[in-house]
Amino acid sequence: MAKERSFTEKEGYFGDFGGRYSPEILTEALIELEDTYNKLRKDKKFQKDLEFYRRNYIGRPSPLTYAEKLTKAWGGAKIWLKREDLNHTGAHKINNTIGQALIAKAMGKRRIIAETGAGQHGVATATVGALFEFETAIFMGEEDLRRQKLNAIRMQMLGAKVIGVSSGTATLKDATSEAMRDWALNVSNTHYIVGSVIGPHPFPTIVRDFQKVVGDESKKQFKKENDKLPDAVVACVGGGSNAMGMYYAFLNDKKVKLYGVEAGGRGSSPGEHSATMLFGKTGFLHGTKTLVIQDDGGQVVPAHSVSAGLDYPGVGPEHAHLHSSGRVKYETVSDQGALDAFMEVCRIEGIIPALETAHAFRFAKDLAKELGKKKDILICLSGRGDKDVAEVARLVGLSQGDLI
Amino acid sequence: MSAIKSVFSDSKSAFIPYISLGDPNYDLCVDWADALIRGGADILELGIPFSDPVADGPVIQKAFKRALANPFSMDTILETTEKIHSLHPHIPLVYLTYFNPIFHYGFEKFAEKAKIAGIQGMIIPDLPYDTPETDELFKSLKRRGVDLIHLVTPATPLNRMKGIRDFASGFIYYVTSYGVTGERKSISADLEDRIKTTKEVFSLPVSAGFGISAPDQAKEISQYADGIIIGSAVQRIIEENGSNPSLCRKKLEEYAQSISGSLRGKNL
């Protein structure tokens, strides 16, 4: 495993990125979390509990589906889907919240909080809040509450308090800031379940570790089915947790090309996209050193994406490292491209994907043609798109009449 | 003796108010600084606005939002600082800023220009002492005689205080309560003991901030703290009166007088 080291963290850093740049009031909680996690990751009972909930509650392993009709329609490489949409709660997010809830329990915390953009992490947190009897609060931007009403209702039904955030751009970035403020106030009894591979150390490592089950299973399933590895792996990237979970198993398989797809939004001007790898510069946001979309004065520029889950002006520090080392190639797909792919996948394959994942599909469509028929592309289907149907219907102009 | 240290050589607790630069614009905040100093500020904290101030509560968040409605550049920040400094060259000025704008501008350039503008100290809430950047920045500031002022909180254990000690100068900013900046009615019971311990560990003056707003709170804490830092209560006066500059000036000066007058000799 020595080779893996160049891609793994050293004291919370991934190359030049990562670290712990959070207010002093949170530092002890982060150290406590790091110490607890370092003990638990080697603890057999913890691993057994995690495995139990993965199998019996989340429904893992999630299937690997050969998308025969998409393959035919796109006329190129074979398309394979890792079905995180079939997890309980409908996305990969539950992999992480189950794990962090078990850590919170071990630390004796009674309350959990989370930030959420598209609401999938909020739902997954509210779910473990109900399951393990935590008092739960979810911070969500007002704009995202509008876009993702269904998920906000689900969270409340699960017993969580949903707190609308109206500061800043009223999206994920501001919900994250607000969750950090709440944590600073209630740090003695509260665990903050960070939802992506972002935030101060040890969060990027912890979230990656709980999500790497996606890549580990995929690798095993793909090998069993095809007696080889896929030629390319594609995942969407906002903060980057589904992508990081998927890539991790393949980092040392140099023949497997890894692609991350960010939100190109509606243009290349600041505020029109969430394409951190393309437009971001090294900076410090939400406790970590990473690539950040910022202006000439070092102020963070609001991000935009049709998909609330990708609408974040930063990216996980490990992704920033994988970008700078060249191991992963990061591309962009526009809002329109994602909407087109969303409709295409619905109609051709009978799967309603999350709008986030639709970005990955749109990129994979071109890649399939480029690679040709003898190759295989594995796409991480990070979540299902039930949450997006009303917003997509509005954007593509489907009226109630059309739907009936 | 540095300008900051000389403030604390007095037996009376220092009054350290805070304003966000650029709120509501870069000309008027010079007036606010002038009013606070005339009202009795001993050190003035100048906030450099940042888009994502995770350690600040709603009052300062709103102040930054108003400030960032003006075009932001570090050069404007430095020019404004210089104007305030030239009005009252004997009052030490301290920046309170998040790390990203400084990093983006460049450490060395920033340290050099801040010193020229009249800055005597820096407080950076999202730059813990145990990062490579603190090491670099500390050395850069030290060469120029600018203090790096660290925050110590109710959650900071003794071993961490000892780590911070190697990088701290000027004074220690003791955070009186959990959470973010903002006015609070009650002050934690063990504050006096915590401040006493902090003084012993650092052998530096300790100023208390976060949650202090009223003269009677300031008076009580001044019995054991070397300085009282007030941000949100000052910023609220600007929020409520900023559109009427002469009234705002008057209120800031009166508020500064009321706090400064309430501070008294320390018993420790």
XYZ file of C-alpha atoms in Angstrom:
672
model
C 0.000 0.000 0.000
C 3.047 2.289 0.043
C 2.181 3.796 -3.310
C -1.123 5.053 -1.968
C 0.668 7.422 0.348
C 1.226 10.154 -2.198
C -2.527 10.602 -2.423
C -3.374 10.358 1.233
C -3.288 12.938 3.949
C -0.296 13.772 6.069
C -1.442 15.374 9.288
C -4.576 16.590 7.591
C -2.957 17.849 4.401
C -3.317 16.568 0.864
C -0.248 17.931 -0.858
C -0.516 21.694 -0.296
C -4.209 21.586 0.546
C -6.302 20.769 3.599
C -5.321 21.546 7.188
C -7.327 23.031 10.017
C -8.098 26.738 9.632
C -11.073 27.133 11.912
C -11.825 29.498 14.795
C -10.019 28.599 18.013
C -13.304 27.808 19.803
C -13.758 24.762 17.519
C -10.239 23.412 17.677
C -10.656 21.219 20.736
C -13.793 19.666 19.260
C -11.889 18.926 16.051
C -9.041 17.365 18.002
C -11.527 15.298 20.035
C -13.159 14.186 16.783
C -9.816 13.262 15.255
C -8.747 11.282 18.323
C -12.094 9.497 18.583
C -12.111 8.634 14.911
C -8.540 7.367 14.977
C -9.524 4.976 17.763
C -12.827 3.931 16.185
C -11.450 3.273 12.706
C -9.374 0.447 14.203
C -12.130 -0.706 16.528
C -13.730 -3.998 15.505
C -17.074 -3.281 17.139
C -17.346 0.087 15.385
C -16.562 -1.514 12.025
C -19.070 -4.264 12.730
C -21.775 -1.729 13.622
C -20.992 0.275 10.494
C -21.209 -2.854 8.376
C -24.513 -3.780 10.036
C -26.125 -0.451 9.211
C -24.683 -0.454 5.696
C -26.206 -3.819 4.962
C -29.454 -3.676 6.896
C -30.388 -0.019 6.872
C -28.786 1.621 3.834
C -29.220 -1.473 1.683
C -25.621 -1.932 0.607
C -24.022 -3.097 -1.537
C -25.760 -0.909 -4.073
C -26.021 -2.555 -7.499
C -23.842 -1.979 -10.523
C -26.138 -1.578 -13.503
C -25.150 -2.005 -17.140
C -27.037 0.823 -18.883
C -27.699 -1.022 -22.096
C -30.054 1.501 -23.628
C -27.871 4.536 -22.881
C -24.907 2.643 -24.321
C -26.856 2.011 -27.514
C -28.202 5.553 -27.713
C -24.833 7.177 -27.192
C -23.126 4.848 -29.647
C -19.791 4.485 -27.924
C -18.260 2.989 -24.807
C -20.333 0.777 -22.538
C -22.011 2.717 -19.732
C -22.114 1.287 -16.210
C -23.878 2.897 -13.281
C -23.044 2.622 -9.599
C -26.504 2.913 -8.112
C -26.167 5.142 -5.054
C -29.679 6.334 -5.931
C -30.949 2.999 -4.604
C -29.634 3.610 -1.099
C -32.111 4.341 1.668
C -32.884 8.103 1.504
C -31.932 8.115 -2.167
C -28.297 9.187 -2.338
C -24.729 8.449 -1.305
C -25.048 10.922 1.588
C -26.381 8.286 3.988
C -23.025 6.406 3.828
C -21.411 9.328 5.635
C -24.184 10.280 8.044
C -24.480 6.729 9.420
C -20.744 6.693 10.074
C -20.620 10.126 11.670
C -23.709 9.388 13.774
C -21.876 6.385 15.216
C -18.907 8.630 16.004
C -21.198 11.221 17.624
C -22.714 8.468 19.758
C -19.270 7.294 20.813
C -18.384 10.868 21.818
C -21.560 11.114 23.908
C -23.020 14.013 21.907
C -26.779 14.444 22.116
C -27.305 16.865 19.272
C -26.293 16.797 15.603
C -26.332 19.605 13.068
C -25.676 19.738 9.354
C -25.657 22.049 6.380
C -27.369 21.061 3.166
C -27.692 22.358 -0.367
C -29.879 20.012 -2.367
C -31.237 18.604 0.849
C -29.968 15.031 0.399
C -27.400 15.452 3.153
C -30.057 17.130 5.288
C -32.420 14.197 4.774
C -29.654 11.687 5.493
C -28.739 13.583 8.683
C -32.368 13.880 9.778
C -32.703 10.130 9.156
C -29.826 9.189 11.454
C -31.098 11.797 13.905
C -34.363 9.860 14.112
C -32.662 6.453 14.096
C -30.214 7.230 16.881
C -32.447 9.700 18.779
C -30.373 12.836 18.367
C -31.813 16.308 18.545
C -31.221 17.447 14.957
C -30.953 20.846 13.283
C -30.349 21.362 9.566
C -29.176 24.641 8.038
C -30.384 25.317 4.528
C -30.205 28.445 2.378
C -33.553 30.125 1.707
C -32.969 29.842 -2.052
C -32.336 26.105 -1.685
C -35.418 25.746 0.501
C -37.405 27.102 -2.425
C -35.708 24.788 -4.910
C -35.769 21.696 -2.711
C -39.033 21.971 -0.833
C -39.675 18.235 -0.871
C -36.477 17.467 0.983
C -37.138 20.219 3.529
C -40.501 18.587 4.257
C -38.865 15.153 4.546
C -36.383 16.520 7.097
C -39.172 17.959 9.205
C -41.147 14.720 9.033
C -38.066 12.945 10.328
C -38.088 15.234 13.335
C -35.337 17.673 12.404
C -35.545 21.406 12.849
C -34.893 23.070 9.475
C -33.321 26.493 9.802
C -33.519 28.743 6.748
C -30.413 30.864 6.146
C -30.978 34.221 4.505
C -27.476 35.696 4.825
C -25.168 36.056 1.808
C -26.456 34.243 -1.259
C -28.814 32.086 0.824
C -27.300 28.887 -0.580
C -24.954 26.116 0.563
C -21.965 28.371 1.297
C -24.017 30.419 3.751
C -25.704 27.375 5.270
C -22.196 26.011 5.940
C -21.093 29.249 7.630
C -24.228 29.227 9.775
C -23.721 25.600 10.809
C -20.159 26.461 11.878
C -21.506 29.337 13.986
C -24.036 27.040 15.667
C -21.299 24.522 16.349
C -19.124 27.215 17.956
C -21.985 28.033 20.321
C -22.986 24.450 21.172
C -19.738 22.590 20.699
C -19.871 20.802 24.057
C -23.024 18.785 23.273
C -23.210 18.943 19.467
C -21.521 17.113 16.608
C -21.474 18.833 13.237
C -21.992 16.222 10.519
C -20.158 17.867 7.632
C -21.725 16.565 4.431
C -18.874 16.581 1.964
C -15.113 16.113 1.816
C -14.673 19.712 2.905
C -14.107 21.618 6.152
C -11.244 21.548 8.639
C -9.253 18.384 9.313
C -10.346 15.662 10.087
C -13.614 16.092 8.148
C -12.273 15.601 4.597
C -10.635 12.345 5.692
C -13.600 11.072 7.700
C -16.125 11.767 4.944
C -13.837 10.224 2.308
C -13.399 7.124 4.450
C -17.154 6.671 4.867
C -17.720 7.205 1.143
C -14.933 4.991 -0.150
C -17.326 2.052 0.127
C -18.753 3.327 -3.193
C -15.479 2.815 -5.073
C -14.538 -0.355 -3.208
C -17.830 -2.032 -4.113
C -17.724 -0.721 -7.689
C -14.269 -2.097 -8.275
C -15.211 -5.515 -6.959
C -18.504 -5.616 -8.863
C -16.985 -4.424 -12.115
C -14.132 -6.924 -11.927
C -16.538 -9.752 -11.212
C -18.723 -8.798 -14.156
C -16.011 -7.954 -16.691
C -12.821 -9.480 -15.363
C -11.133 -6.090 -15.772
C -11.356 -2.540 -14.484
C -13.354 0.221 -16.169
C -11.413 2.440 -18.566
C -12.910 5.626 -17.160
C -14.742 6.643 -14.011
C -16.958 9.732 -14.025
C -18.550 11.542 -11.060
C -20.050 14.961 -10.422
C -18.205 17.317 -8.073
C -19.659 19.999 -5.831
C -17.804 19.602 -2.537
C -16.914 16.216 -3.992
C -17.934 13.419 -1.612
C -19.447 10.943 -4.072
C -16.544 11.526 -6.443
C -13.909 11.116 -3.747
C -15.606 7.952 -2.497
C -15.637 6.581 -6.024
C -12.086 7.569 -7.011
C -10.335 6.411 -3.883
C -10.323 2.720 -4.824
C -8.930 3.523 -8.275
C -6.238 6.094 -7.463
C -3.408 3.635 -7.888
C -4.872 2.001 -10.987
C -3.176 4.379 -13.362
C -4.874 2.922 -16.440
C -8.274 3.970 -15.104
C -8.946 7.540 -16.193
C -10.749 9.550 -13.534
C -13.009 12.457 -14.384
C -14.790 14.969 -12.163
C -17.594 17.062 -13.589
C -18.315 20.470 -12.129
C -21.193 22.845 -12.779
C -20.433 25.147 -15.697
C -23.695 26.953 -14.925
C -24.828 29.529 -17.447
C -21.527 31.153 -18.350
C -17.913 31.813 -17.474
C -18.386 35.141 -15.672
C -18.031 35.233 -11.872
C -21.285 34.243 -10.185
C -22.497 32.274 -13.223
C -20.944 28.897 -12.424
C -19.486 26.618 -9.718
C -16.442 25.539 -11.724
C -13.871 25.716 -8.941
C -11.135 23.751 -10.714
C -11.334 25.961 -13.783
C -11.692 29.355 -12.124
C -10.681 28.844 -8.484
C -7.484 29.994 -6.833
C -5.828 28.690 -3.684
C -7.558 30.143 -0.645
C -9.067 29.496 2.760
C -12.768 28.806 3.178
C -14.762 27.024 5.883
C -11.692 25.859 7.734
C -9.656 24.394 4.899
C -7.031 25.457 2.387
C -8.329 24.592 -1.025
C -9.285 26.023 -4.398
C -11.881 28.747 -3.998
C -13.703 30.913 -6.520
C -12.715 34.398 -5.378
C -12.270 37.895 -6.702
C -9.133 40.035 -6.921
C -9.536 41.079 -3.277
C -9.774 37.536 -1.904
C -13.537 37.744 -1.366
C -15.424 34.528 -2.114
C -17.617 34.894 -5.191
C -21.120 33.393 -4.987
C -21.417 30.216 -7.054
C -24.271 29.248 -9.333
C -25.630 25.956 -10.593
C -29.026 24.730 -11.677
C -28.313 21.982 -9.176
C -28.376 23.089 -5.543
C -25.945 20.318 -4.574
C -23.164 21.635 -6.817
C -23.685 25.286 -5.924
C -20.516 25.725 -3.818
C -17.557 28.048 -4.535
C -14.978 25.685 -3.037
C -14.097 22.017 -3.380
C -12.692 19.348 -1.088
C -8.944 19.776 -0.493
C -8.163 16.244 -1.658
C -9.768 17.082 -4.994
C -7.654 20.238 -5.216
C -4.644 17.995 -4.729
C -5.804 15.402 -7.266
C -6.325 18.261 -9.719
C -2.892 19.771 -9.188
C -1.210 16.343 -9.373
C -3.099 15.637 -12.598
C -4.486 12.280 -11.391
C -8.072 13.395 -11.946
C -9.260 15.517 -14.847
C -11.967 18.003 -13.989
C -14.421 19.168 -16.645
C -17.558 21.294 -16.713
C -21.092 20.840 -17.995
C -23.555 23.719 -18.331
C -26.976 24.026 -16.686
C -28.592 23.350 -20.049
C -26.373 20.339 -20.688
C -27.349 18.896 -17.314
C -31.048 19.483 -17.953
C -30.789 17.804 -21.377
C -28.997 14.807 -19.875
C -31.522 14.625 -17.031
C -34.404 14.275 -19.501
C -32.436 11.911 -21.728
C -31.563 9.496 -18.927
C -35.172 9.546 -17.665
C -36.609 8.676 -21.025
C -33.982 6.284 -22.340
C -32.945 4.353 -19.257
C -35.989 4.761 -17.023
C -33.940 6.324 -14.248
C -34.578 9.825 -12.863
C -31.104 10.961 -11.805
C -30.263 13.784 -9.430
C -29.518 17.012 -11.303
C -26.009 16.806 -9.834
C -25.450 13.431 -11.485
C -26.980 14.694 -14.732
C -23.794 16.758 -15.139
C -21.751 13.550 -15.022
C -24.078 11.900 -17.545
C -23.752 14.783 -20.011
C -19.973 14.608 -19.878
C -19.981 10.802 -20.150
C -22.062 11.017 -23.316
C -19.224 12.794 -25.146
C -16.595 10.649 -23.500
C -18.380 7.479 -24.650
C -18.094 8.605 -28.262
C -14.483 9.618 -27.813
C -13.433 6.325 -26.224
C -15.332 4.082 -28.641
C -17.167 0.790 -28.308
C -14.413 -1.328 -26.810
C -14.155 0.743 -23.663
C -16.163 0.902 -20.427
C -17.235 3.978 -18.497
C -18.387 3.767 -14.903
C -20.603 6.639 -13.721
C -21.384 7.254 -10.089
C -25.139 7.771 -10.008
C -24.858 9.753 -6.792
C -28.562 10.110 -6.079
C -32.047 10.021 -7.456
C -33.786 13.051 -8.847
C -37.182 12.995 -7.130
C -36.149 16.158 -5.316
C -35.491 17.876 -8.653
C -38.632 17.052 -10.599
C -40.568 20.231 -9.769
C -37.582 22.485 -10.526
C -36.757 20.650 -13.758
C -40.398 20.735 -14.871
C -40.369 24.507 -14.286
C -37.084 24.975 -16.158
C -37.869 22.808 -19.166
C -41.378 24.256 -19.371
C -43.420 21.169 -18.558
C -46.793 22.393 -17.391
C -49.196 20.436 -15.201
C -51.192 19.790 -18.382
C -48.190 18.238 -20.109
C -47.563 16.053 -17.104
C -51.105 14.689 -17.136
C 8.169 49.558 24.565
C 5.709 48.891 21.700
C 2.739 51.219 21.352
C 0.389 48.391 22.306
C 2.352 47.434 25.410
C 2.490 51.037 26.577
C -1.323 51.212 26.553
C -1.426 48.379 29.066
C 1.194 49.853 31.347
C -1.543 52.092 32.740
C -3.388 50.678 35.753
C -6.759 51.300 34.100
C -8.207 48.683 31.757
C -7.926 49.628 28.090
C -11.009 50.243 25.980
C -10.703 48.570 22.560
C -13.658 49.231 20.278
C -14.045 47.657 16.838
C -15.403 48.957 13.542
C -15.711 47.298 10.139
C -13.813 49.296 7.543
C -15.992 50.395 4.636
C -19.282 50.439 6.537
C -21.213 52.216 5.115
C -18.328 53.600 3.036
C -14.594 54.206 3.331
C -14.880 57.942 4.092
C -17.438 57.710 6.869
C -15.646 54.921 8.722
C -12.753 57.354 9.226
C -15.244 59.604 11.024
C -16.442 56.710 13.190
C -12.852 55.903 14.144
C -12.221 59.535 15.019
C -15.364 59.668 17.205
C -14.450 56.476 19.075
C -10.927 57.684 19.743
C -12.143 61.084 20.900
C -14.601 59.266 23.185
C -11.768 57.396 24.897
C -10.661 54.382 22.827
C -7.155 53.307 23.824
C -6.635 50.894 20.932
C -8.833 50.680 17.829
C -9.633 47.412 16.090
C -10.295 47.728 12.381
C -12.189 44.897 10.706
C -11.276 44.042 7.137
C -14.536 42.882 5.567
C -14.758 39.278 4.353
C -17.538 37.519 2.477
C -17.676 34.502 4.813
C -17.032 35.581 8.414
C -17.633 32.292 10.255
C -16.563 33.625 13.667
C -18.911 36.601 13.554
C -22.518 36.988 14.557
C -25.316 38.733 12.654
C -24.372 42.353 13.484
C -20.866 42.119 12.063
C -22.024 39.905 9.188
C -24.414 42.681 8.161
C -21.677 45.292 8.563
C -19.412 43.305 6.206
C -22.229 42.976 3.720
C -22.744 46.741 3.704
C -18.990 47.286 3.428
C -18.653 44.852 0.533
C -21.364 46.706 -1.367
C -18.488 49.179 -1.946
C -15.717 48.038 -4.278
C -13.245 46.140 -2.100
C -9.505 46.291 -2.466
C -6.743 45.857 0.068
C -5.207 49.097 -1.171
C -8.378 50.994 -0.178
C -8.236 49.287 3.234
C -4.632 50.395 3.691
C -5.336 53.968 2.533
C -8.266 54.244 4.948
C -6.113 52.908 7.762
C -3.470 55.491 6.992
C -6.074 58.274 7.186
C -7.208 57.082 10.625
C -3.608 56.759 11.767
C -2.722 60.277 10.634
C -5.646 61.697 12.657
C -4.496 60.005 15.876
C -0.927 58.749 15.448
C -0.577 57.797 19.119
C -3.518 55.382 19.191
C -2.451 51.839 18.237
C -4.447 50.334 15.383
C -5.041 46.593 15.118
C -6.512 44.689 12.173
C -9.066 41.988 12.781
C -9.377 40.006 9.598
C -9.994 36.586 8.153
C -7.003 35.006 6.523
C -8.065 34.699 2.893
C -7.823 38.396 1.887
C -4.317 38.629 3.405
C -3.161 35.407 1.794
C -4.499 36.595 -1.512
C -2.710 39.942 -1.229
C 0.563 38.281 -0.178
C 2.006 38.046 3.332
C 5.114 40.127 2.901
C 3.488 42.883 0.906
C 0.622 43.018 3.363
C 2.840 43.096 6.455
C 4.987 45.830 4.957
C 2.110 48.035 3.840
C 0.079 47.499 7.020
C 3.042 48.620 9.103
C 3.464 51.750 6.972
C -0.287 52.464 7.275
C 0.063 52.515 11.069
C -0.974 48.998 12.066
C 0.554 47.722 15.314
C -1.139 44.357 15.626
C -3.106 41.676 13.781
C -5.884 39.350 14.919
C -6.864 36.531 12.528
C -9.621 34.307 13.963
C -9.322 31.581 11.318
C -5.550 31.187 11.490
C -4.683 28.842 14.387
C -1.135 28.955 15.686
C -0.329 25.408 14.583
C -0.349 26.033 10.832
C 2.599 26.632 8.494
C 1.120 29.995 7.523
C 1.130 31.287 11.133
C 4.800 30.485 11.376
C 5.533 32.429 8.207
C 3.265 35.370 9.019
C 4.511 35.624 12.596
C 8.097 35.926 11.424
C 7.151 38.490 8.808
C 5.248 40.623 11.342
C 7.884 40.234 14.035
C 10.568 41.633 11.740
C 8.452 44.762 11.460
C 7.506 45.041 15.113
C 3.848 44.228 14.448
C 2.158 42.021 17.063
C 0.277 38.827 16.232
C -2.570 38.771 18.720
C -4.079 35.342 19.390
C -7.482 34.312 20.599
C -7.846 32.106 23.638
C -11.306 30.694 24.344
C -13.141 28.890 27.161
C -12.439 25.694 25.164
C -8.671 26.225 24.898
C -6.843 23.789 27.203
C -3.622 24.616 28.982
C -1.374 22.631 26.635
C -2.739 24.533 23.662
C -2.211 27.871 25.423
C 1.415 26.871 25.862
C 1.658 26.186 22.131
C 0.095 29.539 21.269
C 2.581 31.272 23.579
C 5.436 30.937 21.074
C 3.544 32.951 18.474
C 1.722 35.506 20.605
C 2.672 39.094 21.280
C 0.973 42.412 22.102
C -1.945 41.090 24.095
C -4.186 38.036 24.267
C -7.744 38.326 23.036
C -9.718 36.266 25.541
C -13.047 35.121 24.097
C -15.499 35.376 26.982
C -18.105 32.958 25.684
C -18.815 30.109 23.287
C -20.222 30.999 19.907
C -19.634 33.966 17.663
C -19.386 37.716 18.195
C -22.521 39.448 19.463
C -23.997 41.125 22.494
C -24.934 38.869 25.427
C -26.614 39.543 28.737
C -24.683 37.162 30.960
C -20.989 36.497 31.304
C -19.701 33.040 32.265
C -19.051 32.429 35.935
C -15.455 31.258 35.656
C -14.300 34.176 33.508
C -12.159 35.724 36.231
C -10.284 32.457 36.860
C -9.789 31.775 33.171
C -8.380 35.246 32.563
C -6.091 34.872 35.557
C -4.754 31.561 34.183
C -4.323 33.061 30.718
C -2.291 35.939 32.168
C -0.082 33.511 34.038
C 0.573 31.345 30.975
C 1.337 34.162 28.561
C 2.812 36.943 30.696
C 0.980 39.261 28.326
C -1.929 41.647 28.919
C -5.285 39.897 28.448
C -8.220 41.727 26.883
C -11.710 40.270 27.003
C -14.121 40.344 24.102
C -17.207 38.642 22.540
C -20.531 39.488 24.104
C -19.643 42.627 26.048
C -21.878 45.609 25.356
C -22.999 47.478 28.476
C -20.941 49.778 30.750
C -21.716 47.709 33.857
C -20.451 44.511 32.172
C -17.315 46.376 31.067
C -16.825 47.720 34.571
C -17.130 44.294 36.158
C -14.733 42.587 33.741
C -12.264 45.475 33.883
C -11.541 44.495 37.471
C -9.558 41.510 36.219
C -9.002 42.035 32.463
C -6.389 44.399 31.070
C -8.655 45.457 28.254
C -12.265 45.346 27.107
C -13.008 44.692 23.424
C -16.412 45.745 22.089
C -17.430 45.071 18.493
C -21.089 44.274 17.901
C -22.481 46.976 20.217
C -20.389 49.624 18.423
C -21.312 48.232 15.052
C -24.989 48.271 15.988
C -24.781 52.038 16.587
C -23.407 52.363 13.048
C -26.093 50.045 11.665
C -28.849 52.095 13.273
C -27.448 55.582 12.699
C -25.024 55.319 9.775
C -27.388 57.096 7.407
C -27.210 60.201 9.623
C -23.451 60.771 9.928
C -23.475 63.619 12.455
C -25.859 61.757 14.770
C -23.876 58.545 14.366
C -20.611 60.317 15.244
C -22.223 61.807 18.330
C -23.641 58.476 19.497
C -20.330 56.669 18.953
C -18.439 59.290 20.928
C -20.966 59.187 23.765
C -20.892 55.392 23.833
C -17.095 55.357 23.928
C -17.165 57.879 26.788
C -19.655 55.744 28.730
C -17.549 52.586 28.394
C -14.213 54.281 28.907
C -15.571 56.056 31.982
C -16.817 52.795 33.450
C -13.432 51.058 33.296
C -11.393 51.214 36.421
C -8.251 50.082 38.115
C -7.652 46.362 38.265
C -7.665 44.476 41.510
C -5.309 41.737 40.310
